[in-house]
mmCIF file of C-alpha atoms in Angstrom:
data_model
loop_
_atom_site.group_PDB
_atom_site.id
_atom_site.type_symbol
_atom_site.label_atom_id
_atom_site.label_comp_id
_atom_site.label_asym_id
_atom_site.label_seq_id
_atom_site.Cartn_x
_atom_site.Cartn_y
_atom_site.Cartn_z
ATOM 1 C CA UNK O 15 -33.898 22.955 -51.986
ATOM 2 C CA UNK O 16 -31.628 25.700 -52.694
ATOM 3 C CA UNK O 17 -27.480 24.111 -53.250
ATOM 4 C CA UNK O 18 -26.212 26.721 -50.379
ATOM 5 C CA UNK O 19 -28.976 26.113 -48.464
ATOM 6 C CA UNK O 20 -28.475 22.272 -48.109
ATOM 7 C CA UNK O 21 -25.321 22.528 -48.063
ATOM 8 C CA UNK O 22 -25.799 24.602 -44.814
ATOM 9 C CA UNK O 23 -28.367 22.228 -43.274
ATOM 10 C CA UNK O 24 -26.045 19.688 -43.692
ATOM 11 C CA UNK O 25 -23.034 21.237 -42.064
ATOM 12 C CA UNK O 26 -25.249 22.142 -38.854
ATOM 13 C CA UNK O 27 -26.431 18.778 -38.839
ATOM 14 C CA UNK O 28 -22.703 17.695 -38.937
ATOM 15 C CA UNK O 29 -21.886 19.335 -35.551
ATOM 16 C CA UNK O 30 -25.091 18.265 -33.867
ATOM 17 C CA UNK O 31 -23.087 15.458 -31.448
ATOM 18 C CA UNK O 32 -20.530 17.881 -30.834
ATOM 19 C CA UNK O 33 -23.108 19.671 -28.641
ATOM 20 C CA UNK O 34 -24.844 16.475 -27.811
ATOM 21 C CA UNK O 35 -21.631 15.502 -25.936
ATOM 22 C CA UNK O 36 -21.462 19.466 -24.259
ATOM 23 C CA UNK O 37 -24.546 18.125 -22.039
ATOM 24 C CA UNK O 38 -23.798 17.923 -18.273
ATOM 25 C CA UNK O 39 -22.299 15.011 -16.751
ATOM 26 C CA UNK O 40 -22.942 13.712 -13.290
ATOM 27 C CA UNK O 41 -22.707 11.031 -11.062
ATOM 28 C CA UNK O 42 -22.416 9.916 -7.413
ATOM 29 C CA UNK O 43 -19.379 7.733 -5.915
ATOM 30 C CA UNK O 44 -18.849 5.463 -3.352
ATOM 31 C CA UNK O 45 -18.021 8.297 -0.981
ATOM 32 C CA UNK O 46 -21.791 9.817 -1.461
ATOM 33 C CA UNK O 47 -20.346 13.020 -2.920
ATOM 34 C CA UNK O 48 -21.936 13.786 -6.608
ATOM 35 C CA UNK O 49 -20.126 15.411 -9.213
ATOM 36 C CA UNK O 50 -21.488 17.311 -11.772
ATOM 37 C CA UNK O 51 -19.313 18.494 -15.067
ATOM 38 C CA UNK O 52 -20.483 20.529 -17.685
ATOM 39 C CA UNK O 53 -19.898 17.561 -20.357
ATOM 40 C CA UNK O 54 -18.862 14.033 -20.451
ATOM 41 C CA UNK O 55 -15.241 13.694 -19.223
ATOM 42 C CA UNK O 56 -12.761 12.011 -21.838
ATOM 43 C CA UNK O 57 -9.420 12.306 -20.614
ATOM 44 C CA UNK O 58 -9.779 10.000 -17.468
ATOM 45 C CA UNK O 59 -6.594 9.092 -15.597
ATOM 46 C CA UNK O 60 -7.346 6.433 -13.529
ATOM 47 C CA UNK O 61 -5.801 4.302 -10.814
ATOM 48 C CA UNK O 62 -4.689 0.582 -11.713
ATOM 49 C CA UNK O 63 -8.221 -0.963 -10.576
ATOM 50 C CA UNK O 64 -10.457 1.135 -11.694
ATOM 51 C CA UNK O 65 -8.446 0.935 -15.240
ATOM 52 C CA UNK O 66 -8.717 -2.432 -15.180
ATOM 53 C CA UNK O 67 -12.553 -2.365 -15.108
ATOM 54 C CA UNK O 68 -12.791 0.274 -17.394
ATOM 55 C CA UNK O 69 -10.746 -1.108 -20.338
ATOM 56 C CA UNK O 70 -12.472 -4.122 -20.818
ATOM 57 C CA UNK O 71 -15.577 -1.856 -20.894
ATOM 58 C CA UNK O 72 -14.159 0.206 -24.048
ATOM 59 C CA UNK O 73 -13.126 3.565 -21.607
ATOM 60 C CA UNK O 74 -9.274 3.773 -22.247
ATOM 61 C CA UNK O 75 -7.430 6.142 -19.471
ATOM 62 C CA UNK O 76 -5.135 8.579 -20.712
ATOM 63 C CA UNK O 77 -3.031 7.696 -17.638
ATOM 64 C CA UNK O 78 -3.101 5.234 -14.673
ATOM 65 C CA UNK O 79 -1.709 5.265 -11.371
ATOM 66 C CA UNK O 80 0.040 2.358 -10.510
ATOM 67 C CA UNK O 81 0.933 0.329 -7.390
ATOM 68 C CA UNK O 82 3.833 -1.036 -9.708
ATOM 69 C CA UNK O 83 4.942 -1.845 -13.071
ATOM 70 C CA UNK O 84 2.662 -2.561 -14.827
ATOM 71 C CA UNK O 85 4.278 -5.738 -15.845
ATOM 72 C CA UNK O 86 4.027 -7.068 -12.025
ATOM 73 C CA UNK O 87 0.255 -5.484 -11.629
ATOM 74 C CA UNK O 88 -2.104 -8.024 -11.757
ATOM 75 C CA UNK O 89 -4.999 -5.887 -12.595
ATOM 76 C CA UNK O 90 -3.624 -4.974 -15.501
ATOM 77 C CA UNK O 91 -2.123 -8.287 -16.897
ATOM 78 C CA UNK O 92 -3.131 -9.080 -20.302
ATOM 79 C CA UNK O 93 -4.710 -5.518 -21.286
ATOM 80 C CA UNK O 94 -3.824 -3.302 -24.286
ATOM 81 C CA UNK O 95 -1.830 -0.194 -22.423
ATOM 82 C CA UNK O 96 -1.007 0.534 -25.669
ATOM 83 C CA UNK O 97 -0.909 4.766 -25.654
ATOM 84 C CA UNK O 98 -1.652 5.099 -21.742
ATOM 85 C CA UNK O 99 0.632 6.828 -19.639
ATOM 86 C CA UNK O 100 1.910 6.067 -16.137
ATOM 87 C CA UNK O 101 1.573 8.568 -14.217
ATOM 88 C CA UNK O 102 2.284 6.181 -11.243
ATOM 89 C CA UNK O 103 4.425 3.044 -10.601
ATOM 90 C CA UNK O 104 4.491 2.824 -6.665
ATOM 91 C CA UNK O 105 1.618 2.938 -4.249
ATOM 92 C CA UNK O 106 0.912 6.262 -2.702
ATOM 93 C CA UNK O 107 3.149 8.280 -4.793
ATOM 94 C CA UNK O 108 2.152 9.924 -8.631
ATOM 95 C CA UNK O 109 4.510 12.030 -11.023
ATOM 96 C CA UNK O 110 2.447 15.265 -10.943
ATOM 97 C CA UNK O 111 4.317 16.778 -13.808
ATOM 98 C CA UNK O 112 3.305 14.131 -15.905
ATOM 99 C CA UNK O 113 -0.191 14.014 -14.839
ATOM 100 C CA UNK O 114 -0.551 17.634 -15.758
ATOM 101 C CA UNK O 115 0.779 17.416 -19.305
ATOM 102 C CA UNK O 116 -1.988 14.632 -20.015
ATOM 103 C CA UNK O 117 -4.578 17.690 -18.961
ATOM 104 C CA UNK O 118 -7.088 15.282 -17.270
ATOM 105 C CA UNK O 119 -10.371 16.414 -16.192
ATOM 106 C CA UNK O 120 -11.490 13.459 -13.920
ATOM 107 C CA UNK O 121 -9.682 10.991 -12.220
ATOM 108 C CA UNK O 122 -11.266 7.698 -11.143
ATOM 109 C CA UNK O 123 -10.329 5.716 -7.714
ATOM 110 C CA UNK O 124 -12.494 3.331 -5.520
ATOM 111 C CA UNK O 125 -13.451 4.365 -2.033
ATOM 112 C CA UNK O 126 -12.762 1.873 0.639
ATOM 113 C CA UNK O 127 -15.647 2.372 3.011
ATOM 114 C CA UNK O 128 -13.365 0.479 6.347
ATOM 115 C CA UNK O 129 -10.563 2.783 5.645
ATOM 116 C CA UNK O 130 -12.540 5.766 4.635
ATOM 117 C CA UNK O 131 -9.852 6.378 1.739
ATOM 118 C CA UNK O 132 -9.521 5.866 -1.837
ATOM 119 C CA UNK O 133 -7.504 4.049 -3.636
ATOM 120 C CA UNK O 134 -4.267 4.810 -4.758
ATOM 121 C CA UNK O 135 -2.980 5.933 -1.416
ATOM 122 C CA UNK O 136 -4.022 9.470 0.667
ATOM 123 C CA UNK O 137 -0.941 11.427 -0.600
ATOM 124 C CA UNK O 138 -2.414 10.447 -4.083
ATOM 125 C CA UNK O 139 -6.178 10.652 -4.124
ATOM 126 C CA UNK O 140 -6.906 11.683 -0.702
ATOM 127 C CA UNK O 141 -8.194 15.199 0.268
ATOM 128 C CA UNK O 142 -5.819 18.046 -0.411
ATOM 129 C CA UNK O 143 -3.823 15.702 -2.642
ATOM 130 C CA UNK O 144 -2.565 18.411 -5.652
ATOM 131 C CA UNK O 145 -4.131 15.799 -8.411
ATOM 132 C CA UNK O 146 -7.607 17.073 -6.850
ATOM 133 C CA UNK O 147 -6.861 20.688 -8.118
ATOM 134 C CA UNK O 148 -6.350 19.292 -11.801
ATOM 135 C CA UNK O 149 -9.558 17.019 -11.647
ATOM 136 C CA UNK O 150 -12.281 15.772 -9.714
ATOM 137 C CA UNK O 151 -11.417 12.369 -7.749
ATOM 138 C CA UNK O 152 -14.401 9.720 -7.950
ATOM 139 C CA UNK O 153 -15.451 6.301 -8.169
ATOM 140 C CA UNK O 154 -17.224 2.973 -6.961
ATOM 141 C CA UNK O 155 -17.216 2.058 -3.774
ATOM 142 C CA UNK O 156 -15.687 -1.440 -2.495
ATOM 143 C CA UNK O 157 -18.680 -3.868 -2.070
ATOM 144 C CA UNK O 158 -18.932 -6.940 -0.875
ATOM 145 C CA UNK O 159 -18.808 -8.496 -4.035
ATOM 146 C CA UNK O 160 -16.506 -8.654 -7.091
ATOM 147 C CA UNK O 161 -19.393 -9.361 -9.410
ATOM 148 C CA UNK O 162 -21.449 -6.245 -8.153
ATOM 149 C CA UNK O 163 -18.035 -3.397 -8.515
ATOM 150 C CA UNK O 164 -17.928 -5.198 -11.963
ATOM 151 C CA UNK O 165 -21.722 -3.577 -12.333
ATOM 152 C CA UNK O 166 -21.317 -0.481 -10.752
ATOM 153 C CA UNK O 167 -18.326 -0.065 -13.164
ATOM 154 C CA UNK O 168 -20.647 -1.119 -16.170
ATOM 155 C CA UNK O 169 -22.651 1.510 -14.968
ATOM 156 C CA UNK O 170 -19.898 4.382 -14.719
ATOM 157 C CA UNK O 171 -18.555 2.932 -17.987
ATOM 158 C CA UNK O 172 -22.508 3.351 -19.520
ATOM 159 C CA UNK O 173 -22.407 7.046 -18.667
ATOM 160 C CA UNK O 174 -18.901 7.512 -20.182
ATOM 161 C CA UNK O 175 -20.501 6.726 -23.634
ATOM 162 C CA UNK O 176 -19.124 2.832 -23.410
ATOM 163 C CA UNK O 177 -21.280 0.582 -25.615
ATOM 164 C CA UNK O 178 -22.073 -2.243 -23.206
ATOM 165 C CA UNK O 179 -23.570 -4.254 -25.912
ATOM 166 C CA UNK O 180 -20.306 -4.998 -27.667
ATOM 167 C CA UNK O 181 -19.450 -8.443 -28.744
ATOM 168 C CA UNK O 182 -16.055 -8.844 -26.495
ATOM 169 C CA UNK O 183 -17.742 -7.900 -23.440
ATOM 170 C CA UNK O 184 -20.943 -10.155 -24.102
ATOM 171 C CA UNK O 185 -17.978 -12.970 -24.341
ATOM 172 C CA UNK O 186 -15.971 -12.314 -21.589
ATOM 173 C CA UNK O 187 -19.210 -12.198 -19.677
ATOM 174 C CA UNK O 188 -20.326 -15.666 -20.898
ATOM 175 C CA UNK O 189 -16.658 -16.628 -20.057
ATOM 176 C CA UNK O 190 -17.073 -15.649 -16.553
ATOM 177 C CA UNK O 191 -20.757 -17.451 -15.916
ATOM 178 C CA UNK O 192 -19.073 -20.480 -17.422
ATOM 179 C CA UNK O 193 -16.747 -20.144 -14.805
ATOM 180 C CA UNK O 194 -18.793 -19.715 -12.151
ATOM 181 C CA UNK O 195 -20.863 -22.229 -12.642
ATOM 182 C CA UNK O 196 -17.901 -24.682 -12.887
ATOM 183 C CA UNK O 197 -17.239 -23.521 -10.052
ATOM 184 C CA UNK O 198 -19.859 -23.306 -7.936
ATOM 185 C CA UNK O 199 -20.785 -27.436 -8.719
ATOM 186 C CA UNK O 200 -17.335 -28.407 -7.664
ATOM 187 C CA UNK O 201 -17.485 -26.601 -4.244
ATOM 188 C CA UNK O 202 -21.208 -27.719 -4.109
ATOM 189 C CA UNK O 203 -20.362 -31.477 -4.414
ATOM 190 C CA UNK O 204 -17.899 -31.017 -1.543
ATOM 191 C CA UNK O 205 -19.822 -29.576 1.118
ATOM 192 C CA UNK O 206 -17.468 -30.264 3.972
ATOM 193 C CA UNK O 207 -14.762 -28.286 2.411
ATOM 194 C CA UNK O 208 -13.248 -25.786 4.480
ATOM 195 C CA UNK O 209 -10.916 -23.361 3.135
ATOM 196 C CA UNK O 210 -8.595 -20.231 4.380
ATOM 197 C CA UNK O 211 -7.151 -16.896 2.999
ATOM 198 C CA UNK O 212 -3.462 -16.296 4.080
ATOM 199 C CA UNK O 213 -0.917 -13.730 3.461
ATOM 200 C CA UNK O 214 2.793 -15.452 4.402
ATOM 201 C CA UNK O 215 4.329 -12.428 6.332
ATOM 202 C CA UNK O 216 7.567 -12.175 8.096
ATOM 203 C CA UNK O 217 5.929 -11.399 11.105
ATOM 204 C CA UNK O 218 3.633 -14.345 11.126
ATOM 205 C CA UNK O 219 1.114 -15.879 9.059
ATOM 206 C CA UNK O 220 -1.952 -12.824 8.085
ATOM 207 C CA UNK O 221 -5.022 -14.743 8.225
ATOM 208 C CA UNK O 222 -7.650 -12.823 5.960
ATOM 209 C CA UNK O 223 -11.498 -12.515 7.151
ATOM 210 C CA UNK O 224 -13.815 -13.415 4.128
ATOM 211 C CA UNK O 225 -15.977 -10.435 4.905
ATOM 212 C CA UNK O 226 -13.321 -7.922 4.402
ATOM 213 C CA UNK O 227 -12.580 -9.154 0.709
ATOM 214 C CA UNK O 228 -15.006 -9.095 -2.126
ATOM 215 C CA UNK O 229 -13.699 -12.265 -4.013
ATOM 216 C CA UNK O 230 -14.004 -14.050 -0.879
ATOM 217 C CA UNK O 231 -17.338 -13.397 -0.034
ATOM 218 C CA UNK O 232 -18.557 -14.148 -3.680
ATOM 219 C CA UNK O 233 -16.464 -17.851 -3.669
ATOM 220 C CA UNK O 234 -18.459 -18.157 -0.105
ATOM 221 C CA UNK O 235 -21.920 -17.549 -2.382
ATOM 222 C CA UNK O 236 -20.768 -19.979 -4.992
ATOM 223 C CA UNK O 237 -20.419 -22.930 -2.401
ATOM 224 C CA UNK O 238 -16.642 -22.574 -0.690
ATOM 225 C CA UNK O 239 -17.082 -22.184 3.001
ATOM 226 C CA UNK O 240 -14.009 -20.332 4.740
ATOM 227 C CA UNK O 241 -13.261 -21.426 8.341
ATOM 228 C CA UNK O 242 -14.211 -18.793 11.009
ATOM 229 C CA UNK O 243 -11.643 -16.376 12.521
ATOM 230 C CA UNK O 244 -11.139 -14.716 15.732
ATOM 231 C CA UNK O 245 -11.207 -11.229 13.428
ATOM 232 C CA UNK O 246 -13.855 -8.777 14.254
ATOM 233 C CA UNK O 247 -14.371 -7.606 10.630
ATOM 234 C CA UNK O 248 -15.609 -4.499 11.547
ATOM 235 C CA UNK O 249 -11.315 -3.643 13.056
ATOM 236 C CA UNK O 250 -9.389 -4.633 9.904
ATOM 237 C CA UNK O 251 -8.993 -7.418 6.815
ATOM 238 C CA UNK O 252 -6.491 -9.701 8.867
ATOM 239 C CA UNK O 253 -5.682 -11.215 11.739
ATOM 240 C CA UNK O 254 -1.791 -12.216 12.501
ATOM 241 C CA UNK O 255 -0.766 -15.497 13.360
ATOM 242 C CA UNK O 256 2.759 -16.087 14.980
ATOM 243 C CA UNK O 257 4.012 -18.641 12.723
ATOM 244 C CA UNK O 258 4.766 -20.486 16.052
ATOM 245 C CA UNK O 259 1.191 -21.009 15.900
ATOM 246 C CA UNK O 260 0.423 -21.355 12.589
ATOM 247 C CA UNK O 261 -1.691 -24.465 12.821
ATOM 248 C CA UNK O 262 -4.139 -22.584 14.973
ATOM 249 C CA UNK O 263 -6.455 -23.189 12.049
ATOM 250 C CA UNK O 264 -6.777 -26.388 9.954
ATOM 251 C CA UNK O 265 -8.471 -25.764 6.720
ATOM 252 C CA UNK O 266 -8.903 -28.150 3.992
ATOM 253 C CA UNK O 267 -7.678 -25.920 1.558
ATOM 254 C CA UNK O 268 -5.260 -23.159 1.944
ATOM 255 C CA UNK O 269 -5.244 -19.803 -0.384
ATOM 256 C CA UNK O 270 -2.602 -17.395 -0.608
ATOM 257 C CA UNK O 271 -2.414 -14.221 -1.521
ATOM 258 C CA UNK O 272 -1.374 -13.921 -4.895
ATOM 259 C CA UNK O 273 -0.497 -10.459 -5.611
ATOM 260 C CA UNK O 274 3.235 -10.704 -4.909
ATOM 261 C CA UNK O 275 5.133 -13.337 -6.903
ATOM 262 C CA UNK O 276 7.029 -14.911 -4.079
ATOM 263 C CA UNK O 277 4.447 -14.950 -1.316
ATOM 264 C CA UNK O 278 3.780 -18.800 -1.428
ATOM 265 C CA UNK O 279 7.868 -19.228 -1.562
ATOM 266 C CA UNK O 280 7.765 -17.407 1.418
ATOM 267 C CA UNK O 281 5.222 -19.354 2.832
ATOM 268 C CA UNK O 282 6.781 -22.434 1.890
ATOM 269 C CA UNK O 283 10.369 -21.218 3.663
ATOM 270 C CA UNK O 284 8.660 -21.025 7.281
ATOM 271 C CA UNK O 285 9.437 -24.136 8.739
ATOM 272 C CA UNK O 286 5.555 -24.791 10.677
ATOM 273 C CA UNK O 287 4.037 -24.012 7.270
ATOM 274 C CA UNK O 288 3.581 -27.465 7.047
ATOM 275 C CA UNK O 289 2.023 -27.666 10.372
ATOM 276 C CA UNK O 290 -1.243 -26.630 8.144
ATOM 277 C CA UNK O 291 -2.502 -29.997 7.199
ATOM 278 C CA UNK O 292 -3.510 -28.230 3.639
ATOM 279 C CA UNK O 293 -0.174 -27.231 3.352
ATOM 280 C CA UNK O 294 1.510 -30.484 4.110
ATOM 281 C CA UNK O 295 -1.054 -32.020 1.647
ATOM 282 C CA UNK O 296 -0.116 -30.119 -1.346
ATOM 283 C CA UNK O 297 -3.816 -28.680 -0.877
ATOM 284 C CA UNK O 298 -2.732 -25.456 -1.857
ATOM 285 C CA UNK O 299 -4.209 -22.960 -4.166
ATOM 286 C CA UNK O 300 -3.842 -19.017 -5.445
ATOM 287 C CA UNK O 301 -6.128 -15.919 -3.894
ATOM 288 C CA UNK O 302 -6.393 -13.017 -6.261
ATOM 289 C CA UNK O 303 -6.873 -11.415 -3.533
ATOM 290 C CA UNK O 304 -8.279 -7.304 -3.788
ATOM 291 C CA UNK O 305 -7.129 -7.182 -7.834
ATOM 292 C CA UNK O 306 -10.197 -9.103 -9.824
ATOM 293 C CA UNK O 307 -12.089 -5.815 -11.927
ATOM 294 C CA UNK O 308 -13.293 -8.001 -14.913
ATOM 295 C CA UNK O 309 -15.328 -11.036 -16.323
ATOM 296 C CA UNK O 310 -12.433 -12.261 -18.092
ATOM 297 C CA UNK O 311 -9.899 -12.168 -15.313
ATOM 298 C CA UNK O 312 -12.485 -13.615 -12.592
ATOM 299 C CA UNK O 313 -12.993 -16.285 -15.304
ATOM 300 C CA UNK O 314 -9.472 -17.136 -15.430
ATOM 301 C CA UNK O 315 -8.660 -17.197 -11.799
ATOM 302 C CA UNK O 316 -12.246 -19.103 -11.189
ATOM 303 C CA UNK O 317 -10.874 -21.917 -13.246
ATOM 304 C CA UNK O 318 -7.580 -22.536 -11.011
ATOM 305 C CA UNK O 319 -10.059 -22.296 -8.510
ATOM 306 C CA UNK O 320 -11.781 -24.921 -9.603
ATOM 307 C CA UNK O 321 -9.060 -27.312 -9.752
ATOM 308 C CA UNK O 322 -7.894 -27.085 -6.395
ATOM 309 C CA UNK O 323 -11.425 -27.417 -5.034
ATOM 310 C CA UNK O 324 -11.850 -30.681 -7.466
ATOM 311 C CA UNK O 325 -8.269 -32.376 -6.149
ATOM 312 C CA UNK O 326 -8.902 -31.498 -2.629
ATOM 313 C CA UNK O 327 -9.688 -34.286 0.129
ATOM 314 C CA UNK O 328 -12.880 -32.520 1.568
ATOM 315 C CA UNK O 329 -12.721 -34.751 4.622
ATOM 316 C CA UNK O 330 -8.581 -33.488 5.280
ATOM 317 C CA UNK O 331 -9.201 -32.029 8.624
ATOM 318 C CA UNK O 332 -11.472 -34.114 9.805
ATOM 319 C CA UNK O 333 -9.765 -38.015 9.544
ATOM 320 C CA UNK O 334 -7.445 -39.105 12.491
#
C-alpha cells in the first residue's frame, strides 16, 4: 500500500469514535418524558443524589447541586469531588452564573412521583426553572426500593458510556450482598422484632411510614418488620406525634433520621423520649433515611444496622 495512502487510512480510522460518540442519545425518566440529544451528553451537572449514584458508576458531574456542604451531605461522604463544581450548597436554590460557565448540556435529578417534583427543589429543577433553558432536566424516578434506583442508575450510567464491568464496582457490589445478607439473618432470627422510623422535631416526634421511604421498604424485605402507623401513605412520608404522646407507639427498636447531625441529641433533649421503651433501653439505632445511592454506602450503613438488630431484646415491648 501506497505510504500517503496508509497514512490516510489510518488518520480516518483515528477519528472513527469521534463520530461513534455523535450518535443520538435518548432516554426516558421517571417523569415519562423521553429525551432525545443528538450525542451522548458529557458535561452532566447533577444534583447531590443522583451524583452520588453516578460516581461510583465512573460518570463524574462537572457540577452538583447541593442541599449543603458537601462536607455535611451524606450522599456524598467519602467520594472523590476532586474537579466538580458546586453549583449548589442549599436546597432549592443554585448559582446560575456558575452553572452557565460549566456549559452543561444535561442535568440529572430524580422525580418524586408523591410530590410530582424533582429533586433539588422546584425553583431549581422544576418547570420554568432558568437551569432548564441551559439543559435538559432528567432522571430516575423514586422507587420503592434503594436496591432497584441503584439499577435504574446502572442503567442511565450504561448509556453514558460507564463500564459497569469495572473491578471497584464488582466490589462494592459484593460488599453490599455481604451486607445484606448479614443482615437479613440477624432480623430473620428475631422475628418478633418491631422497629420504627422517627424524625425528632420541635413540633413533636415525625413518625415515618415505611412505604414512603425506599430504604425502609427494602430493610422490611430483608426481615425487619416496622410497626404500623395511622399514616395513609398515599397523603405524605410522616405522621406527627405531639411529644406529649410520644409513646403512642412502642417499638422494639427505634431509628432516627440520620441526615442532620444533631437529630438524635434532639431527640434525646425531649423529656418523654424516654417514654419509648426502645429509647429508654438504649435500643437505638441510625436511619439513612432518603440519602443511600450506592452499594458501598448501603453496605456501610447495613452493617450498623446489623448491630442494633443483633443487641436488641426482640421481646422489649412485649414483657410486663
Amino acid at each position: 500500500m501506497h505510504a500517503a495512502l496508509k497514512t490516510t487510512l489510518l488518520a480516518a480510522f483515528a477519528i472513527l469514535p469521534a463520530f461513534a460518540q455523535a450518535e443520538p442519545w435518548t432516554y426516558t425518566d421517571g417523569a415519562g418524558e423521553t429525551i432525545t440529544l443528538e450525542q451522548v451528553p458529557t458535561r452532566i451537572i447533577a444534583t447531590e443524589d443522583a451524583a452520588a449514584a453516578l460516581i461510583p458508576l465512573g460518570i463524574r458531574p462537572v457540577g452538583i447541586i447541593g442541599n449543603s456542604l458537601p462536607e455535611d451531605s451524606k450522599a456524598l461522604q467519602g467520594l472523590d469531588l476532586a474537579g466538580i463544581e458546586m453549583v449548589g450548597v442549599t436546597h432549592n436554590e443554585i448559582d446560575l452564573e456558575k452553572a452557565a460557565i460549566l456549559q452543561p448540556d444535561l442535568v440529572i435529578a430524580e422525580y418524586w412521583p408523591l410530590d410530582k417534583e424533582w429533586g433539588g427543589g422546584a425553583a431549581v429543577t422544576g418547570p420554568g426553572s432558568p437551569l432548564r433553558e441551559l439543559a435538559p432536566v432528567t432522571g430516575p424516578a423514586q422507587l420503592d426500593s434503594v436496591v432497584g434506583l441503584i439499577e435504574e442508575y446502572e442503567a442511565l450510567a450504561a448509556s453514558l458510556g460507564a463500564d459497569l464491568s469495572a473491578p471497584a464496582i464488582a466490589e462494592a457490589k459484593a460488599e453490599f450482598e455481604r451486607a445484606r445478607d448479614a443482615f437479613s439473618a440477624a432480623a430473620q432470627a428475631k422475628p418478633n422484632l418491631t422497629a420504627l422510623a422517627v424524625w425528632a422535631g420541635n413540633d413533636g416526634l415525625w413518625v415515618a411510614a415505611p412505604e414512603g421511604a425506599a430504604e425502609l421498604m427494602d430493610l422490611q424485605r430483608w426481615g425487619l418488620d416496622f410497626l404500623k402507623t395511622d399514616l395513609n401513605p398515599d397523603s405524605g412520608y410522616w405522621e406527627t406525634v405531639s411529644w406529649e404522646r410520644s409513646d403512642k407507639y412502642q417499638p422494639d427498636i427505634i431509628l432516627i433520621d440520620n441526615r442532620v447531625a444533631t437529630n438524635r441529641a434532639n431527640a434525646e433533649a425531649k423529656p418523654t423520649w424516654t417514654a419509648i421503651k426502645a429509647a429508654a433501653d438504649g435500643s437505638v439505632g441510625e436511619w439513612p433515611a432518603y440519602w443511600l445511592r450506592n452499594y458501598r454506602a448501603y453496605a456501610g450503613e447495613l452493617d450498623k444496622l446489623t448491630a442494633v438488630v443483633e443487641a436488641a431484646d426482640e421481646n422489649l415491648t412485649s414483657e410486663q
